Amino acid sequence: DQGPGFYLYQPPATKGGDGWSWVAGYGHEAGAIAYSAKEDLLYVGQHFNARLGPYRLGVASDEQYDAPDNDNGGSLFIPDVDPFHSSDNCLDTTGWYGPVEVSAAGDVLYAARNVLYRSTRTALTDEDPTHSATQKAAVRTLALAWEPAGFGKGRNPIAGLAVSPSSSAKVVGVTDPRYEPMHVYASPDGGFTWRDLTGDALPRDRQPRAIVLDEAGKRLFLVFGDFGPGHLWMAPIDDGAWSGGGAPAWRALDGDAAKGAVAERRAAGLRR
């Protein structure tokens, strides 16, 4: 709790890569972390989703101008709206760890509560002359202006996001079953229109922990937490997910649900 840092993995074959390393001094415990290779920045959210800011690699913690530290935060590159905060209690419509994702091209940053937000670039706000990082002439990047994408699917928080590596506009998301059953959605246009990919096989009352899009293999993976079997599920995904086709055929890859599916296939083969 209140741990000031996180672990970073850089493959040895990359610039400055030395495997796992400890990055210290980031303030309060981190939530979701998204890496932008284009800018060499880590976008880090805090656990109660009050802050979101960038962390520039190789820069001392007191020179991080907008590190989301409760006591020494700058403008956090969000001059107009905090995507994690709602008008009442932010945790009513936000996960404890709200998801943050950067597109492969590095041109869009997504963050979500029950509404999906996407970022656009804007001019820098004025720096605070009393901020220690300003006094040390810390390097800054352009600020982020947040645009709500109009998810509009109820009060359930979005628990996980995945962005297509081939298109910054293609996004899949999974909701937490806080007020109604869990759903999986896909958007072809950055979150403005959505297709329901939930189907009937998935456990609708369990807590989703991650959603992973394997576009090359045309597969979508969904990971659940909690106790019991059936933590990992997979469904084929193709162009129909983005164009309005029906829900894909989800199947469990572990636990009793997977064993049952194997038994059913074997029984069907024997009947044939």
PDB file of C-alpha atoms in Angstrom, residues 35-41 43 101-110 118-121 144 163-168:
ATOM      1  CA  TYR A  35       3.426   2.445 -22.537  1.00  0.00           C
ATOM      2  CA  SER A  36       3.720   4.725 -25.572  1.00  0.00           C
ATOM      3  CA  ALA A  37       6.747   3.685 -27.609  1.00  0.00           C
ATOM      4  CA  LYS A  38       6.309   6.739 -29.814  1.00  0.00           C
ATOM      5  CA  GLU A  39       6.952   9.086 -26.897  1.00  0.00           C
ATOM      6  CA  ASP A  40       8.860   6.727 -24.593  1.00  0.00           C
ATOM      7  CA  LEU A  41       6.315   7.551 -21.886  1.00  0.00           C
ATOM      8  CA  TYR A  43       0.884   6.664 -18.708  1.00  0.00           C
ATOM      9  CA  GLU A 101      -4.493   1.862 -23.232  1.00  0.00           C
ATOM     10  CA  VAL A 102      -2.287   3.455 -25.913  1.00  0.00           C
ATOM     11  CA  SER A 103      -2.812   2.615 -29.591  1.00  0.00           C
ATOM     12  CA  ALA A 104       0.039   0.871 -31.401  1.00  0.00           C
ATOM     13  CA  ALA A 105       0.611   3.978 -33.532  1.00  0.00           C
ATOM     14  CA  GLY A 106       0.851   6.077 -30.378  1.00  0.00           C
ATOM     15  CA  ASP A 107      -1.722   8.575 -31.666  1.00  0.00           C
ATOM     16  CA  VAL A 108      -4.599   7.800 -29.263  1.00  0.00           C
ATOM     17  CA  LEU A 109      -4.701   7.256 -25.511  1.00  0.00           C
ATOM     18  CA  TYR A 110      -7.854   5.623 -24.112  1.00  0.00           C
ATOM     19  CA  ARG A 118     -10.028   9.147 -25.984  1.00  0.00           C
ATOM     20  CA  SER A 119      -7.321  11.789 -26.065  1.00  0.00           C
ATOM     21  CA  THR A 120      -6.352  14.381 -28.614  1.00  0.00           C
ATOM     22  CA  ARG A 121      -3.328  16.654 -28.501  1.00  0.00           C
ATOM     23  CA  LEU A 144      -3.949  15.664 -23.594  1.00  0.00           C
ATOM     24  CA  VAL A 163      -6.906  -1.660 -29.038  1.00  0.00           C
ATOM     25  CA  SER A 164      -6.349  -3.230 -32.456  1.00  0.00           C
ATOM     26  CA  PRO A 165      -2.665  -3.069 -33.485  1.00  0.00           C
ATOM     27  CA  SER A 166      -3.710  -2.249 -37.061  1.00  0.00           C
ATOM     28  CA  SER A 167      -6.231   0.516 -36.325  1.00  0.00           C
ATOM     29  CA  SER A 168      -6.345   3.039 -33.481  1.00  0.00           C
TER      30      SER A 168
END
